[in-house]
Short mmCIF file of C-alpha atoms in Angstrom, two decimals:
data_model
loop_
_atom_site.label_atom_id
_atom_site.label_comp_id
_atom_site.label_asym_id
_atom_site.label_seq_id
_atom_site.Cartn_x
_atom_site.Cartn_y
_atom_site.Cartn_z
CA MET A 118 0.00 0.00 0.00
CA PRO A 119 1.40 3.45 -0.86
CA GLN A 120 2.93 5.37 2.02
CA ALA A 121 1.52 8.70 3.08
CA ASP A 122 4.56 10.63 1.83
CA THR A 123 4.57 9.07 -1.64
CA SER A 124 0.94 8.57 -2.64
CA PRO A 125 -0.30 11.09 -5.22
CA PHE A 126 -3.53 11.23 -3.19
CA ARG A 127 -1.87 12.40 0.03
CA ARG A 128 -2.92 16.05 -0.33
CA PHE A 129 -6.50 15.06 -1.03
CA ALA A 130 -6.52 12.74 1.99
CA SER A 131 -5.17 15.50 4.20
CA ARG A 132 -7.85 17.87 2.94
CA LEU A 133 -10.57 15.34 3.81
CA GLU A 134 -9.07 14.94 7.28
CA SER A 135 -9.32 18.70 7.78
CA LEU A 136 -13.01 18.66 6.89
CA ALA A 137 -14.34 15.53 8.62
CA ALA A 138 -13.42 12.88 11.15
CA ILE A 139 -11.84 10.10 9.14
CA GLY A 140 -9.56 7.48 10.63
CA ALA A 141 -6.47 5.59 9.59
CA GLU A 142 -8.48 2.99 7.67
CA GLU A 143 -10.25 5.64 5.59
CA ARG A 144 -7.03 7.51 4.92
CA ALA A 145 -5.35 4.29 3.81
CA ALA A 146 -8.26 3.62 1.45
CA ILE A 147 -7.79 7.03 -0.18
CA LEU A 148 -4.02 6.63 -0.42
CA GLY A 149 -4.49 3.20 -1.99
CA LEU A 150 -6.80 4.35 -4.78
CA GLY A 151 -5.91 3.17 -8.24
CA GLY A 152 -6.26 5.19 -11.39
CA MET A 153 -4.72 6.20 -14.69
CA ILE A 154 -2.01 8.85 -14.51
CA VAL A 155 -2.03 11.03 -17.61
CA GLN A 156 -0.39 14.26 -18.73
CA VAL A 157 -2.31 16.60 -20.99
CA GLY A 158 -1.33 19.82 -22.70
CA ALA A 159 -2.73 23.27 -22.11
CA GLY A 160 -6.11 23.83 -23.69
CA ILE A 161 -7.11 20.16 -23.83
CA ASP A 162 -10.66 19.40 -22.72
CA LEU A 163 -10.75 16.63 -20.13
CA VAL A 164 -14.54 16.51 -20.04
CA PRO A 165 -15.95 18.30 -23.12
CA PRO A 166 -19.25 20.20 -22.86
CA GLY A 167 -22.22 17.84 -22.86
CA ARG A 168 -20.11 14.75 -22.20
CA GLN A 169 -20.99 12.50 -19.28
CA GLY A 170 -17.98 11.96 -17.06
CA ALA A 171 -16.81 8.48 -16.11
CA HIS A 172 -13.95 9.46 -13.80
CA VAL A 173 -13.03 11.74 -10.92
CA HIS A 174 -10.05 13.91 -11.91
CA PHE A 175 -7.33 14.48 -9.29
CA VAL A 176 -4.76 17.17 -10.01
CA VAL A 177 -1.13 16.16 -9.41
CA GLU A 178 0.60 19.05 -11.21
CA GLY A 179 -0.80 21.99 -13.13
CA VAL A 180 -4.20 23.66 -13.12
CA ILE A 181 -7.61 22.43 -14.26
CA GLY A 182 -10.41 24.85 -15.03
CA ARG A 183 -14.09 24.04 -14.67
CA PHE A 184 -16.02 25.97 -17.26
CA ALA A 185 -19.36 26.78 -18.84
CA ALA A 186 -19.47 26.99 -22.64
CA PHE A 187 -21.80 29.24 -24.61
CA SER A 188 -23.17 28.80 -28.12
CA ASP A 189 -20.87 31.51 -29.51
CA GLY A 190 -17.79 29.64 -28.30
CA VAL A 191 -17.12 31.87 -25.31
CA ARG A 192 -16.19 30.09 -22.09
CA GLN A 193 -16.55 31.20 -18.48
CA ILE A 194 -14.20 29.54 -16.02
CA THR A 195 -16.19 28.78 -12.88
CA ALA A 196 -13.49 27.19 -10.71
CA LEU A 197 -9.76 26.59 -10.62
CA HIS A 198 -8.37 23.28 -9.36
CA ILE A 199 -4.76 23.05 -8.17
CA PRO A 200 -2.59 20.10 -7.07
CA GLY A 201 -4.35 18.03 -4.44
CA ASP A 202 -7.84 18.91 -5.67
CA ALA A 203 -10.53 16.58 -6.94
CA ALA A 204 -12.08 18.60 -9.74
CA ASP A 205 -15.42 16.80 -9.96
CA LEU A 206 -16.01 14.77 -6.82
CA TYR A 207 -19.75 15.45 -6.78
CA ALA A 208 -20.07 13.37 -9.97
CA VAL A 209 -19.74 10.33 -7.69
CA VAL A 210 -23.35 10.86 -6.63
CA ARG A 211 -24.72 11.88 -10.03
CA PRO A 212 -22.30 10.99 -12.87
CA GLY A 213 -24.48 12.80 -15.38
CA THR A 214 -23.76 16.10 -13.58
CA ALA A 215 -20.01 16.00 -14.24
CA PRO A 216 -18.75 19.49 -15.11
CA SER A 217 -16.84 20.46 -18.23
CA LEU A 218 -13.12 20.50 -17.47
CA GLN A 219 -10.05 21.78 -19.31
CA ALA A 220 -6.33 21.66 -18.58
CA LEU A 221 -5.34 25.34 -18.43
CA VAL A 222 -1.62 24.52 -18.43
CA THR A 223 0.30 21.30 -19.03
CA THR A 224 -1.24 19.17 -16.31
CA THR A 225 -0.60 15.79 -14.73
CA LEU A 226 -3.71 14.19 -13.31
CA ILE A 227 -5.12 10.90 -12.15
CA ARG A 228 -8.39 9.58 -13.50
CA VAL A 229 -10.15 7.37 -10.95
CA PRO A 230 -13.28 5.53 -12.10
CA ILE A 231 -16.40 6.97 -10.52
CA GLN A 232 -17.53 3.51 -9.46
CA ASP A 233 -14.35 3.09 -7.37
CA MET A 234 -15.07 6.32 -5.47
CA ALA A 235 -18.71 5.31 -5.07
CA ALA A 236 -17.66 1.94 -3.63
CA LEU A 237 -15.60 3.71 -0.96
CA ALA A 238 -18.56 5.92 -0.09
CA ARG A 239 -20.84 2.90 0.25
CA THR A 240 -18.50 0.90 2.49
CA MET A 241 -17.10 3.75 4.62
CA PRO A 242 -19.76 6.14 5.95
CA SER A 243 -17.19 8.51 7.40
CA LEU A 244 -15.72 8.94 3.92
CA THR A 245 -19.20 9.69 2.61
CA GLU A 246 -19.42 12.50 5.18
CA ALA A 247 -15.98 13.76 4.17
CA PHE A 248 -16.98 13.75 0.48
CA TRP A 249 -20.12 15.75 1.35
CA ALA A 250 -18.03 18.27 3.28
CA TYR A 251 -15.60 18.59 0.37
CA CYS A 252 -18.45 19.20 -2.06
CA ALA A 253 -20.00 21.76 0.31
CA VAL A 254 -16.80 23.81 0.16
CA ASP A 255 -16.86 23.46 -3.62
CA ILE A 256 -20.35 24.97 -3.66
CA ALA A 257 -19.27 27.76 -1.31
CA VAL A 258 -16.45 28.70 -3.67
CA LEU A 259 -18.83 28.72 -6.63
CA GLU A 260 -21.24 31.00 -4.73
CA ARG A 261 -18.45 33.41 -3.83
CA TRP A 262 -17.24 33.54 -7.44
CA ALA A 263 -20.79 34.26 -8.62
CA ALA A 264 -21.12 37.10 -6.11
CA ASN A 265 -17.79 38.56 -7.23
CA LEU A 266 -18.82 38.53 -10.87
CA GLY A 267 -22.18 40.09 -10.19
CA ARG A 268 -21.35 42.72 -7.59
CA ARG A 269 -17.68 43.64 -7.58
CA ALA A 270 -15.42 45.80 -9.67
CA ALA A 271 -12.42 44.41 -11.56
CA THR A 272 -9.82 45.28 -8.89
CA GLN A 273 -11.96 43.67 -6.20
CA ARG A 274 -12.43 40.51 -8.24
CA MET A 275 -8.70 40.21 -8.86
CA ALA A 276 -7.79 40.92 -5.24
CA HIS A 277 -10.23 38.27 -4.05
CA LEU A 278 -8.95 35.68 -6.54
CA LEU A 279 -5.31 36.26 -5.57
CA CYS A 280 -6.12 35.92 -1.87
CA GLU A 281 -8.09 32.73 -2.46
CA ILE A 282 -5.42 31.09 -4.61
CA GLY A 283 -2.67 32.18 -2.21
CA LEU A 284 -4.36 30.45 0.72
CA ARG A 285 -5.23 27.34 -1.24
CA VAL A 286 -1.69 27.00 -2.59
CA GLU A 287 -0.29 27.44 0.91
CA GLN A 288 -2.65 24.81 2.33
CA ALA A 289 -1.58 22.39 -0.42
CA GLY A 290 2.10 22.95 0.43
CA ARG A 291 2.86 24.43 -2.98
CA GLY A 292 3.88 27.94 -1.91
CA GLU A 293 2.91 30.63 0.54
CA ARG A 294 -0.06 32.95 0.57
CA ARG A 295 2.23 35.89 -0.11
CA ALA A 296 4.40 34.14 -2.71
CA PHE A 297 2.93 31.67 -5.19
CA SER A 298 2.69 30.77 -8.85
CA LEU A 299 -0.53 31.20 -10.85
CA PRO A 300 0.50 30.02 -14.32
CA LEU A 301 -2.47 31.36 -16.26
CA THR A 302 -2.56 33.62 -19.28
CA GLN A 303 -4.35 36.96 -19.15
CA GLN A 304 -7.04 35.45 -21.38
CA GLN A 305 -7.59 32.65 -18.86
CA LEU A 306 -7.69 35.11 -15.96
CA GLY A 307 -10.23 37.09 -17.95
CA ASP A 308 -12.33 33.97 -18.49
CA ALA A 309 -12.33 33.43 -14.72
CA LEU A 310 -13.11 37.02 -13.77
CA GLY A 311 -15.42 38.05 -16.60
CA LEU A 312 -12.95 40.59 -17.98
CA THR A 313 -11.09 41.15 -21.23
CA PRO A 314 -7.33 40.53 -21.37
CA VAL A 315 -6.82 44.29 -21.75
CA HIS A 316 -8.82 44.88 -18.57
CA ILE A 317 -6.86 42.15 -16.77
CA ASN A 318 -3.59 43.83 -17.75
CA ARG A 319 -4.87 47.21 -16.56
CA THR A 320 -6.10 45.73 -13.28
CA LEU A 321 -2.81 44.00 -12.51
CA LYS A 322 -0.92 47.17 -13.36
CA GLY A 323 -3.11 49.11 -10.94
CA LEU A 324 -2.47 46.63 -8.11
CA ARG A 325 1.27 46.84 -8.78
CA GLY A 326 1.11 50.62 -8.81
CA GLU A 327 -0.55 50.58 -5.39
CA GLY A 328 2.30 48.47 -4.05
CA LEU A 329 0.00 45.57 -3.25
CA ILE A 330 1.58 42.98 -5.53
CA SER A 331 4.48 42.38 -7.88
CA MET A 332 4.87 39.78 -10.60
CA THR A 333 7.75 37.94 -12.22
CA GLY A 334 6.26 36.04 -15.12
CA ARG A 335 3.43 34.07 -13.53
CA ASP A 336 4.89 34.25 -10.01
CA PHE A 337 3.03 36.58 -7.66
CA GLN A 338 4.31 38.38 -4.59
CA ILE A 339 1.73 39.91 -2.26
CA HIS A 340 3.36 42.78 -0.39
CA ASP A 341 0.43 43.88 1.76
CA TRP A 342 -1.93 41.02 2.55
CA ASP A 343 -4.16 43.10 4.82
CA ARG A 344 -4.77 45.80 2.23
CA LEU A 345 -5.29 43.31 -0.61
CA SER A 346 -7.75 41.20 1.38
CA ALA A 347 -9.61 44.34 2.48
CA LEU A 348 -9.81 45.51 -1.13
CA GLY A 349 -11.27 42.18 -2.20
CA ASP A 350 -13.51 41.98 0.90
CA PHE A 351 -11.94 38.57 1.36
CA ASP A 352 -13.13 36.43 4.25
CA PRO A 353 -11.46 32.99 4.05
CA SER A 354 -14.05 31.20 6.19
CA TYR A 355 -15.83 29.83 3.11
CA LEU A 356 -12.73 27.82 2.21
CA GLN A 357 -12.65 26.01 5.58
CA LEU A 358 -8.87 25.92 5.61
CA LYS A 359 -6.67 25.41 8.64
CA ASN A 360 -4.84 28.53 9.84
CA ALA A 361 -6.62 30.72 7.27
CA VAL A 362 -7.36 33.74 9.46
CA ARG A 363 -8.60 36.94 7.94
CA ASP A 364 -5.51 39.05 8.59
CA GLY A 365 -3.14 36.48 7.09
CA MET A 366 -1.02 36.07 10.20
#
């Protein structure tokens, strides 16, 4: 059985442990999951629009975007999934509800058959509770993104996104909330925030000019967490992350 420090599912298992009371047996079951490890290039659809999913997608490296597609070809990114995330766990309950997914950068992922995840849920009730809790956070993120798109200006949307990703990357052990990589193009950021690439560029320039952030390529430095989180009206409680206090200390 894979050890906790080598299994590609270790971050996901740790996230479940932070959300619900699961024991050593349940953790071992997650760490021992089997699946197909694949690497896909940027822009490749993992679950095309209208396609019924047959797997749960776990991110090992890279970024997966959940998206809605419109008849004119425009796409709206509705969630970002980073290493350690399960991009479509709720499809275990209703496979026909699997979201459309795309690799936003070159991404390594594991495809685990939905029936394998469902079998764990049936035999281990505490894992079922943990899956529910995970999906509840997923819904909370979606609600917050919808509120940002509908009620907040561009700078507020960007500030909120950077704070969210910073905390999630830190929790996953892939950086710190004040120093992390977000390897997305300005077009992809625009698709997530409902803005044009020109507006994204202008917004990032404004945040740099205020001394809130700096960028080297796709690496972000947050120089004043308190001011940035206040600008984005960012309250991390919806993420249910350990040590994610509002002031960033």
